[in-house]
Structure formats: structure tokens, C-alpha cells
CSV table of C-alpha atoms in Angstrom, one decimal:
chain,number,residue,atom,x,y,z
A,1,MET,CA,-30.8,-121.2,-55.0
A,2,LEU,CA,-32.5,-118.4,-56.9
A,3,PRO,CA,-32.7,-114.9,-55.3
A,4,THR,CA,-35.9,-115.0,-53.2
A,5,ASP,CA,-37.7,-113.1,-50.4
A,6,THR,CA,-40.8,-113.8,-48.4
A,7,VAL,CA,-43.2,-111.8,-46.5
A,8,ASP,CA,-45.5,-113.8,-44.1
A,9,THR,CA,-48.1,-112.0,-42.0
A,10,THR,CA,-48.6,-114.9,-39.6
A,11,VAL,CA,-45.4,-114.0,-37.8
A,12,LEU,CA,-47.6,-111.4,-36.1
A,13,PRO,CA,-50.7,-111.6,-34.0
A,14,PRO,CA,-54.0,-111.6,-35.9
A,15,GLY,CA,-54.9,-108.1,-35.3
A,16,GLU,CA,-51.6,-106.7,-36.7
A,17,ARG,CA,-51.5,-108.8,-40.0
A,18,PHE,CA,-53.6,-106.6,-42.2
A,19,GLY,CA,-51.5,-103.6,-41.3
A,20,MET,CA,-48.4,-105.5,-42.2
A,21,TRP,CA,-49.8,-106.3,-45.6
A,22,LEU,CA,-50.9,-102.6,-46.3
A,23,ASP,CA,-47.2,-101.6,-45.4
A,24,LEU,CA,-46.1,-104.2,-47.9
A,25,VAL,CA,-48.3,-103.0,-50.6
A,26,ALA,CA,-47.4,-99.3,-49.9
A,27,ARG,CA,-43.6,-100.1,-50.4
A,28,THR,CA,-44.2,-101.7,-53.8
A,29,SER,CA,-43.5,-99.9,-57.0
A,30,ALA,CA,-47.2,-99.8,-57.8
A,31,PRO,CA,-49.1,-99.2,-54.6
A,32,LEU,CA,-52.7,-100.2,-54.4
A,33,ARG,CA,-55.7,-99.4,-52.2
A,34,ILE,CA,-56.6,-102.6,-50.5
A,35,GLN,CA,-59.8,-103.7,-48.9
A,36,SER,CA,-60.8,-107.1,-47.4
A,37,ALA,CA,-63.5,-108.7,-45.3
A,38,HIS,CA,-60.7,-110.5,-43.4
A,39,THR,CA,-59.0,-107.4,-41.8
A,40,ALA,CA,-59.3,-109.0,-38.3
A,41,ASP,CA,-57.0,-111.8,-39.2
A,42,PHE,CA,-55.4,-111.4,-42.6
A,43,ALA,CA,-53.2,-114.5,-42.9
A,44,ALA,CA,-51.2,-113.9,-46.0
A,45,ARG,CA,-47.9,-114.6,-47.8
A,46,ALA,CA,-45.9,-113.3,-50.6
A,47,ASP,CA,-42.9,-115.2,-52.1
A,48,PHE,CA,-40.8,-113.0,-54.4
A,49,VAL,CA,-38.3,-114.5,-57.0
A,50,ASP,CA,-35.9,-112.1,-58.9
A,51,LEU,CA,-35.2,-113.4,-62.3
A,52,GLY,CA,-33.6,-110.3,-63.6
A,53,ALA,CA,-35.5,-109.4,-66.7
A,54,ILE,CA,-38.8,-110.3,-64.9
A,55,GLN,CA,-39.9,-110.5,-61.3
A,56,LEU,CA,-42.3,-113.2,-60.0
A,57,VAL,CA,-44.4,-113.0,-57.0
A,58,GLU,CA,-46.7,-115.9,-55.6
A,59,TYR,CA,-49.4,-114.5,-53.4
A,60,GLN,CA,-51.6,-116.4,-50.9
A,61,TYR,CA,-54.2,-114.3,-49.0
A,62,PRO,CA,-57.7,-114.2,-47.9
A,63,SER,CA,-60.2,-112.5,-50.3
A,64,LEU,CA,-59.3,-109.0,-51.1
A,65,GLU,CA,-60.1,-106.1,-53.5
A,66,ALA,CA,-57.4,-103.8,-54.8
A,67,THR,CA,-57.7,-100.5,-56.8
A,68,ARG,CA,-54.9,-98.5,-58.3
A,69,THR,CA,-56.4,-95.0,-58.3
A,70,ARG,CA,-55.5,-92.0,-60.4
A,71,LYS,CA,-54.0,-90.4,-57.4
A,72,LEU,CA,-51.7,-93.4,-56.8
A,73,VAL,CA,-50.8,-93.5,-60.5
A,74,ARG,CA,-49.7,-89.8,-60.4
A,75,ARG,CA,-47.6,-90.5,-57.3
A,76,SER,CA,-45.5,-93.3,-58.9
A,77,ASP,CA,-45.1,-94.7,-62.3
A,78,PRO,CA,-43.4,-98.1,-62.2
A,79,GLU,CA,-43.5,-98.7,-65.9
A,80,LEU,CA,-44.5,-102.2,-65.5
A,81,TYR,CA,-46.9,-104.7,-67.1
A,82,VAL,CA,-48.6,-107.3,-64.8
A,83,LEU,CA,-49.4,-110.8,-66.1
A,84,ALA,CA,-51.3,-112.5,-63.4
A,85,LEU,CA,-52.0,-116.3,-63.2
A,86,THR,CA,-55.0,-117.2,-61.0
A,87,THR,CA,-54.0,-120.5,-59.3
A,88,ALA,CA,-56.9,-120.9,-56.8
A,89,GLY,CA,-60.1,-119.0,-56.4
A,90,VAL,CA,-61.8,-116.6,-58.8
A,91,GLY,CA,-61.1,-113.0,-59.6
A,92,THR,CA,-62.0,-110.1,-61.7
A,93,SER,CA,-59.7,-107.7,-63.7
A,94,SER,CA,-60.9,-104.3,-65.0
A,95,GLN,CA,-58.9,-101.7,-66.9
A,96,ASP,CA,-59.8,-99.1,-69.6
A,97,GLY,CA,-63.4,-100.1,-69.4
A,98,ARG,CA,-62.8,-103.9,-69.9
A,99,ARG,CA,-63.7,-106.2,-67.1
A,100,SER,CA,-63.2,-110.0,-67.1
A,101,GLU,CA,-63.8,-112.8,-64.7
A,102,ILE,CA,-60.7,-114.8,-64.2
A,103,LEU,CA,-60.9,-118.4,-63.1
A,104,ALA,CA,-58.2,-120.7,-61.8
A,105,GLY,CA,-55.8,-121.6,-64.6
A,106,GLU,CA,-56.3,-118.3,-66.5
A,107,PHE,CA,-54.2,-115.3,-67.0
A,108,THR,CA,-55.1,-111.6,-67.0
A,109,PHE,CA,-52.9,-108.7,-68.2
A,110,TYR,CA,-52.9,-105.0,-67.2
A,111,ASP,CA,-50.6,-102.0,-67.2
A,112,ALA,CA,-49.5,-101.0,-63.6
A,113,SER,CA,-48.9,-97.4,-64.8
A,114,ARG,CA,-52.6,-97.0,-65.4
A,115,GLU,CA,-55.7,-97.1,-63.2
A,116,HIS,CA,-57.1,-100.6,-62.7
A,117,ASP,CA,-59.1,-102.7,-60.3
A,118,VAL,CA,-58.6,-106.4,-59.4
A,119,CYS,CA,-60.3,-108.5,-56.8
A,120,HIS,CA,-59.7,-112.2,-55.8
A,121,HIS,CA,-61.9,-114.5,-53.7
A,122,SER,CA,-61.8,-118.0,-52.6
A,123,THR,CA,-64.4,-120.3,-54.0
A,124,GLU,CA,-64.3,-123.1,-51.6
A,125,PRO,CA,-66.0,-122.8,-48.1
A,126,GLN,CA,-63.2,-124.8,-46.4
A,127,ARG,CA,-60.4,-122.9,-48.2
A,128,THR,CA,-59.7,-119.4,-46.9
A,129,GLN,CA,-56.8,-118.7,-49.3
A,130,ALA,CA,-56.9,-117.4,-52.8
A,131,THR,CA,-53.6,-117.8,-54.7
A,132,SER,CA,-51.9,-116.3,-57.8
A,133,ILE,CA,-48.6,-115.9,-59.4
A,134,ILE,CA,-47.8,-112.4,-60.7
A,135,THR,CA,-45.2,-111.7,-63.3
A,136,LEU,CA,-43.9,-108.1,-63.4
A,137,ILE,CA,-42.6,-107.1,-66.8
A,138,PRO,CA,-40.9,-103.7,-67.4
A,139,HIS,CA,-42.3,-101.9,-70.4
A,140,ALA,CA,-38.9,-101.6,-71.9
A,141,ALA,CA,-38.3,-105.4,-71.6
A,142,LEU,CA,-41.6,-106.5,-73.6
A,143,PRO,CA,-40.7,-106.3,-77.3
A,144,LEU,CA,-44.2,-105.6,-78.5
A,145,PRO,CA,-45.7,-102.3,-79.6
A,146,ARG,CA,-46.9,-100.5,-76.5
A,147,GLN,CA,-49.7,-98.7,-78.3
A,148,ARG,CA,-51.1,-102.2,-79.1
A,149,MET,CA,-51.1,-103.7,-75.7
A,150,ALA,CA,-54.3,-101.8,-74.6
A,151,ALA,CA,-56.3,-104.4,-76.5
A,152,LEU,CA,-55.3,-106.9,-73.8
A,153,TYR,CA,-55.8,-104.8,-70.7
A,154,GLY,CA,-58.3,-106.4,-68.3
A,155,GLY,CA,-58.8,-109.5,-70.5
A,156,ARG,CA,-58.4,-113.1,-69.9
A,157,MET,CA,-56.1,-115.7,-71.5
A,158,SER,CA,-56.1,-119.5,-71.1
A,159,GLY,CA,-53.3,-121.1,-69.0
A,160,SER,CA,-54.3,-124.6,-70.2
A,161,GLU,CA,-53.8,-124.2,-74.0
A,162,GLY,CA,-50.8,-123.9,-76.2
A,163,LEU,CA,-48.1,-121.6,-74.8
A,164,GLY,CA,-50.4,-120.6,-72.0
A,165,THR,CA,-49.9,-124.1,-70.6
A,166,LEU,CA,-46.2,-124.0,-70.9
A,167,LEU,CA,-45.9,-120.5,-69.3
A,168,ALA,CA,-48.2,-121.5,-66.4
A,169,GLN,CA,-46.1,-124.7,-65.8
A,170,PHE,CA,-42.9,-122.5,-66.0
A,171,LEU,CA,-44.3,-120.1,-63.4
A,172,LEU,CA,-45.4,-122.8,-61.1
A,173,GLN,CA,-42.2,-124.7,-61.3
A,174,VAL,CA,-39.9,-121.7,-60.6
A,175,THR,CA,-42.0,-120.0,-57.8
A,176,ARG,CA,-42.6,-123.3,-55.9
A,177,HIS,CA,-39.2,-124.9,-56.3
A,178,PRO,CA,-36.6,-122.0,-56.4
A,179,GLU,CA,-34.1,-124.3,-54.4
A,180,GLN,CA,-33.8,-126.6,-57.4
A,181,TYR,CA,-31.9,-123.9,-59.4
A,182,HIS,CA,-28.6,-122.0,-58.9
A,183,ALA,CA,-28.5,-118.2,-58.6
A,184,ALA,CA,-26.6,-118.2,-61.7
A,185,ASP,CA,-29.7,-119.6,-63.5
A,186,ALA,CA,-31.8,-116.5,-62.7
A,187,GLY,CA,-30.9,-114.6,-65.8
A,188,ARG,CA,-31.5,-117.5,-68.1
A,189,LEU,CA,-34.8,-118.4,-66.6
A,190,GLY,CA,-35.9,-114.8,-66.7
A,191,ALA,CA,-35.1,-114.7,-70.5
A,192,VAL,CA,-37.1,-117.9,-71.0
A,193,GLY,CA,-40.0,-116.6,-69.1
A,194,LEU,CA,-40.0,-113.3,-70.9
A,195,ASP,CA,-39.9,-115.2,-74.3
A,196,LEU,CA,-42.9,-117.2,-73.4
A,197,ALA,CA,-44.9,-114.3,-72.0
A,198,THR,CA,-44.1,-112.2,-75.2
A,199,THR,CA,-45.1,-114.9,-77.6
A,200,MET,CA,-48.4,-115.7,-75.7
A,201,LEU,CA,-49.2,-112.1,-75.6
A,202,GLY,CA,-48.3,-111.6,-79.3
A,203,ARG,CA,-50.7,-114.4,-80.3
A,204,HIS,CA,-53.5,-113.0,-78.3
A,205,LEU,CA,-52.9,-109.7,-80.2
A,206,VAL,CA,-53.2,-111.6,-83.4
A,207,ALA,CA,-49.9,-109.9,-84.1
A,208,GLU,CA,-47.3,-112.7,-83.8
A,209,ASP,CA,-45.5,-110.9,-86.6
A,210,ALA,CA,-44.8,-108.1,-84.0
A,211,VAL,CA,-42.9,-110.6,-81.9
A,212,PRO,CA,-39.2,-110.5,-82.8
A,213,THR,CA,-38.1,-113.6,-84.8
A,214,GLU,CA,-35.4,-114.7,-82.2
A,215,VAL,CA,-38.1,-114.5,-79.4
A,216,ARG,CA,-40.5,-116.7,-81.3
A,217,ARG,CA,-37.6,-119.1,-82.0
A,218,ARG,CA,-36.6,-119.3,-78.3
A,219,ALA,CA,-40.2,-119.7,-77.2
A,220,LEU,CA,-40.7,-122.6,-79.6
A,221,VAL,CA,-37.5,-124.2,-78.5
A,222,ALA,CA,-38.8,-124.0,-74.9
A,223,GLN,CA,-42.0,-125.5,-76.0
A,224,VAL,CA,-40.2,-128.4,-77.8
A,225,GLN,CA,-37.9,-129.0,-74.8
A,226,ALA,CA,-40.8,-129.1,-72.4
A,227,TYR,CA,-42.6,-131.7,-74.7
A,228,ILE,CA,-39.4,-133.8,-74.7
A,229,HIS,CA,-39.2,-133.6,-70.7
A,230,ARG,CA,-42.8,-134.8,-70.5
A,231,HIS,CA,-42.3,-137.8,-72.8
A,232,LEU,CA,-38.7,-138.8,-71.9
A,233,GLY,CA,-39.7,-142.2,-70.8
A,234,ASP,CA,-41.4,-143.1,-74.0
A,235,ALA,CA,-39.0,-145.4,-76.0
A,236,THR,CA,-40.7,-144.4,-79.2
A,237,LEU,CA,-39.7,-140.6,-78.6
A,238,SER,CA,-37.7,-139.5,-81.6
A,239,PRO,CA,-37.1,-136.2,-83.6
A,240,GLN,CA,-39.9,-137.1,-86.0
A,241,VAL,CA,-42.4,-137.8,-83.2
A,242,VAL,CA,-41.5,-134.4,-81.6
A,243,ALA,CA,-41.8,-132.6,-85.0
A,244,ASP,CA,-45.3,-134.1,-85.5
A,245,ALA,CA,-46.4,-133.2,-82.0
A,246,GLN,CA,-45.4,-129.6,-82.6
A,247,HIS,CA,-46.9,-129.5,-86.1
A,248,ILE,CA,-43.7,-128.4,-87.6
A,249,SER,CA,-41.5,-130.1,-90.2
A,250,LEU,CA,-38.4,-132.2,-89.2
A,251,ARG,CA,-36.2,-129.8,-91.0
A,252,THR,CA,-37.6,-126.9,-89.0
A,253,LEU,CA,-37.1,-128.9,-85.7
A,254,HIS,CA,-33.4,-129.5,-86.7
A,255,ARG,CA,-32.9,-125.8,-87.5
A,256,LEU,CA,-34.2,-124.8,-84.2
A,257,PHE,CA,-31.6,-126.7,-82.5
A,258,GLU,CA,-28.7,-125.5,-84.4
A,259,ALA,CA,-28.4,-122.6,-82.2
A,260,GLU,CA,-28.7,-124.8,-79.1
A,261,ASN,CA,-25.3,-126.5,-79.8
A,262,ALA,CA,-27.1,-129.9,-79.9
A,263,THR,CA,-29.0,-132.1,-82.2
A,264,VAL,CA,-32.6,-133.1,-81.2
A,265,ALA,CA,-31.5,-136.8,-80.8
A,266,SER,CA,-28.4,-135.9,-78.7
A,267,TYR,CA,-30.6,-133.6,-76.5
A,268,ILE,CA,-33.1,-136.6,-75.9
A,269,ARG,CA,-30.2,-139.0,-75.3
A,270,ASP,CA,-28.2,-136.8,-72.9
A,271,LEU,CA,-31.3,-135.8,-71.0
A,272,ARG,CA,-32.2,-139.5,-70.6
A,273,LEU,CA,-28.7,-140.2,-69.3
A,274,ALA,CA,-29.0,-137.5,-66.8
A,275,ARG,CA,-32.2,-139.1,-65.5
A,276,CYS,CA,-30.5,-142.4,-65.3
A,277,ARG,CA,-27.5,-141.1,-63.4
A,278,ARG,CA,-29.8,-139.3,-61.0
A,279,ASP,CA,-31.8,-142.6,-60.3
A,280,LEU,CA,-28.7,-144.7,-60.1
A,281,THR,CA,-27.2,-142.5,-57.4
A,282,ASP,CA,-30.5,-142.2,-55.5
A,283,PRO,CA,-30.2,-144.4,-52.4
A,284,THR,CA,-33.9,-145.0,-52.2
A,285,LEU,CA,-33.8,-146.7,-55.6
A,286,ARG,CA,-30.8,-149.0,-54.6
A,287,THR,CA,-32.8,-152.1,-55.0
A,288,GLN,CA,-34.1,-151.4,-58.5
A,289,PRO,CA,-32.1,-153.2,-61.3
A,290,VAL,CA,-30.1,-151.0,-63.6
A,291,GLN,CA,-32.0,-152.2,-66.6
A,292,VAL,CA,-35.3,-151.2,-65.0
A,293,ILE,CA,-34.0,-147.7,-64.5
A,294,ALA,CA,-32.7,-147.5,-68.0
A,295,ALA,CA,-36.0,-148.7,-69.4
A,296,ARG,CA,-37.8,-146.1,-67.3
A,297,TRP,CA,-36.0,-143.4,-69.4
A,298,GLY,CA,-36.4,-145.0,-72.7
A,299,PHE,CA,-33.3,-147.2,-73.0
A,300,GLY,CA,-34.7,-150.6,-74.0
A,301,ASP,CA,-31.4,-152.1,-75.1
A,302,LYS,CA,-29.1,-152.9,-72.1
A,303,ALA,CA,-25.9,-153.1,-74.2
A,304,HIS,CA,-26.6,-149.8,-76.0
A,305,PHE,CA,-27.4,-148.1,-72.7
A,306,SER,CA,-24.1,-149.3,-71.0
A,307,ARG,CA,-22.1,-148.0,-74.0
A,308,VAL,CA,-23.7,-144.4,-74.2
A,309,PHE,CA,-23.6,-144.1,-70.4
A,310,ARG,CA,-19.8,-144.9,-70.4
A,311,ALA,CA,-19.3,-142.5,-73.2
A,312,ALA,CA,-21.0,-139.9,-71.3
A,313,TYR,CA,-19.7,-140.3,-67.7
A,314,GLY,CA,-16.5,-142.4,-68.1
A,315,MET,CA,-17.8,-145.3,-66.2
A,316,SER,CA,-20.4,-148.1,-66.4
A,317,PRO,CA,-23.9,-147.6,-64.9
A,318,GLN,CA,-23.1,-150.2,-62.2
A,319,ALA,CA,-19.9,-148.5,-61.3
A,320,CYS,CA,-21.7,-145.2,-61.1
A,321,ARG,CA,-24.1,-146.9,-58.6
A,322,ASP,CA,-21.4,-148.5,-56.6
A,323,GLY,CA,-19.1,-145.6,-56.4
A,324,ASP,CA,-19.1,-142.0,-55.3
A,325,ALA,CA,-22.0,-140.2,-57.1
A,326,LEU,CA,-19.8,-137.1,-57.4
A,327,SER,CA,-17.2,-139.1,-59.4
A,328,ALA,CA,-19.6,-139.6,-62.3
A,329,ARG,CA,-18.7,-136.4,-63.9
A,330,PRO,CA,-20.0,-135.8,-67.5
A,331,VAL,CA,-17.3,-136.2,-70.0
A,332,ASN,CA,-19.7,-135.2,-72.7
A,333,ARG,CA,-20.3,-131.4,-72.9
A,334,LEU,CA,-23.9,-131.9,-74.1
A,335,ALA,CA,-24.6,-134.2,-71.1
A,336,SER,CA,-23.3,-131.5,-68.8
A,337,ARG,CA,-25.5,-129.0,-70.4
A,338,VAL,CA,-28.8,-130.8,-70.0
A,339,ASN,CA,-28.0,-131.7,-66.5
A,340,SER,CA,-28.8,-128.1,-65.6
A,341,SER,CA,-31.5,-127.5,-68.1
A,342,PRO,CA,-34.3,-125.1,-66.7
A,343,ALA,CA,-36.9,-127.4,-68.0
A,344,ASP,CA,-36.2,-129.9,-65.4
């Protein structure tokens, strides 16, 4: 499991919860002055995920207002950027004279080393919690010109278009399902998240040329892989279909995967095989015919499926289902690699 930590104020009586939250905020690298209309019963939770290059925090709290004052900035300089995704409620973000309303599904960006104001309120009468996912990015880790970043402070960016969609999906998956990954995956996931954030911010700067070439390449690979994962069950999925969906040439797509130690076709095939193996060894799917499972993941030809499954795992699909699930070890290095893909 990924390195995580949780702070939950509901472990204390209602009257002590807001004080616990203030203590938490005071201990962070960028303390804030907090106000709330819910101080009498501040039921809140913070889930931290350490990904090495970046840190993620999912917040759930009643409505609040936060200010990083000039005095607090002088007291500590965390040298961090904050990229915040609102997941429920509505908020405002203000820095350097720019103020934006942030709706659910939108990002805002600011520098924790400078004065700023943020507030976040629930928009549903029956829902007392506003929620967000915060990405903490060290200044030194973001490969974009710092003097250019002020153009984005206090602004809003879509989390439902282009790379914004992919980054939002990544943050939601990692913060809400850290148990699906190994601790050893943290560094790799952190690099993926940083690449996606860097490329999205670079595009909003209208300065994608400022994003290092390798960062852009890795971000595009992550975007392509996410598309493949979403359409894996489509039997017509092919390298050409993937290239067309990403508005790139087939040649460019193949060049992208040269550094991934896999061809596009083998990546699709091995990922499908991994899904089939998972379903074949799932006791709840025991009554489903092998061919139904194969077809679900894009294998329409029974003989072809049996042949490639045996080549990858050293046994037939039926033998995999009948035998010990752990005995179906990949004999194909690429199959092994996609089994642990962070895009799952």
C-alpha cells in the first residue's frame, strides 16, 4: 500500500474538533488562518498520500475560509505550489489580485510561498461536506519558469477537458484507492502525476514549449495508456484507432512506445490478458464461460485467445481457472509489466 496518513476530527467530541483542525493546519509547511461557521462541530478529515516528488491530500470539511497572511509567509516559506481540484462544493481562490470562482471538477493554482485567500463551501443543503484534492508541488520539482507561473495564480482550469480530465482521474484514483498500489509504486506514480500537472500548467501558460520534451512525451504516453484502459473491451481497438483518437500519426504513436519497452499492440494484448486472468481467478465470476470473459476484454476468437493466454501464462485459460490463481505466473515480461500498470 502507498504511504498514507489520516487525520479525522470525529475521533474527538464536537467541541474539540475545530481545535484539532487548527493544530493540524498550524503544523503544516504553509500554515493558514482558518475561519468557519461550523466551529461548534467541525467534522473534517484529511487523507495524505506521499508520492515522493509530490504530495496529495484529500480534504473533507464543513465550509471554511483560509488566509495565508504576510506574517505567516514571513514565518515559513515552504517553497511549494498548490494545485487544488474541487470535487464537491464551490470555492474561490485569490492571489496577486486575481480572484476566481472554482466549481466542482475545476482546478485552481497558487503559490504557498505568497499571500493568498481560499474559501470552500458546500452547495447542497443536505450535504455538509465540501471536498477537494490538493497536490503539493515543490518549486524545484516543477520544470517551468517560475517567473511565468504568476499568470496562473488564483485562476481556474478545467478538470473535464484534455489533460485536465486525465489528471483529475489520476488524483481521484490514487487518493481514494491507495491500497491498490504497492509502496514501491509511489515514486513512479509521483513522476506520472508531476508530468501530467506540468504539461497541463504549461498548456494553460500557452507555453508548452517551456515544458521539457521528455515531460511532454511521458504525459502523452500516460494519456494514451489511459485511453487504452478505458476502451480495452472494444474489439476494434487497434494502434490506428488509438492514434486517431489522440490526433497523432501512427508513426508518432509507435515512437512514443519505443521507450516503454513495448509495442502499442503488445501493450493492448498484454493488458487484455491481465484482465482476463483476473476475471478467470475471481470466484464470483466462476459461472461465467471462459469465452464470455475473453470477449469482454476484446478477444473474439476462442482459439487465438487460448494460444496467446498460454504463451503469456504457461497454461490454458481453463487450467488457470481450475488451478491455484498464484500459479499463473506471467512468462512474458510485458504481461508482467502491465499487470502492475499505474493506469489500472
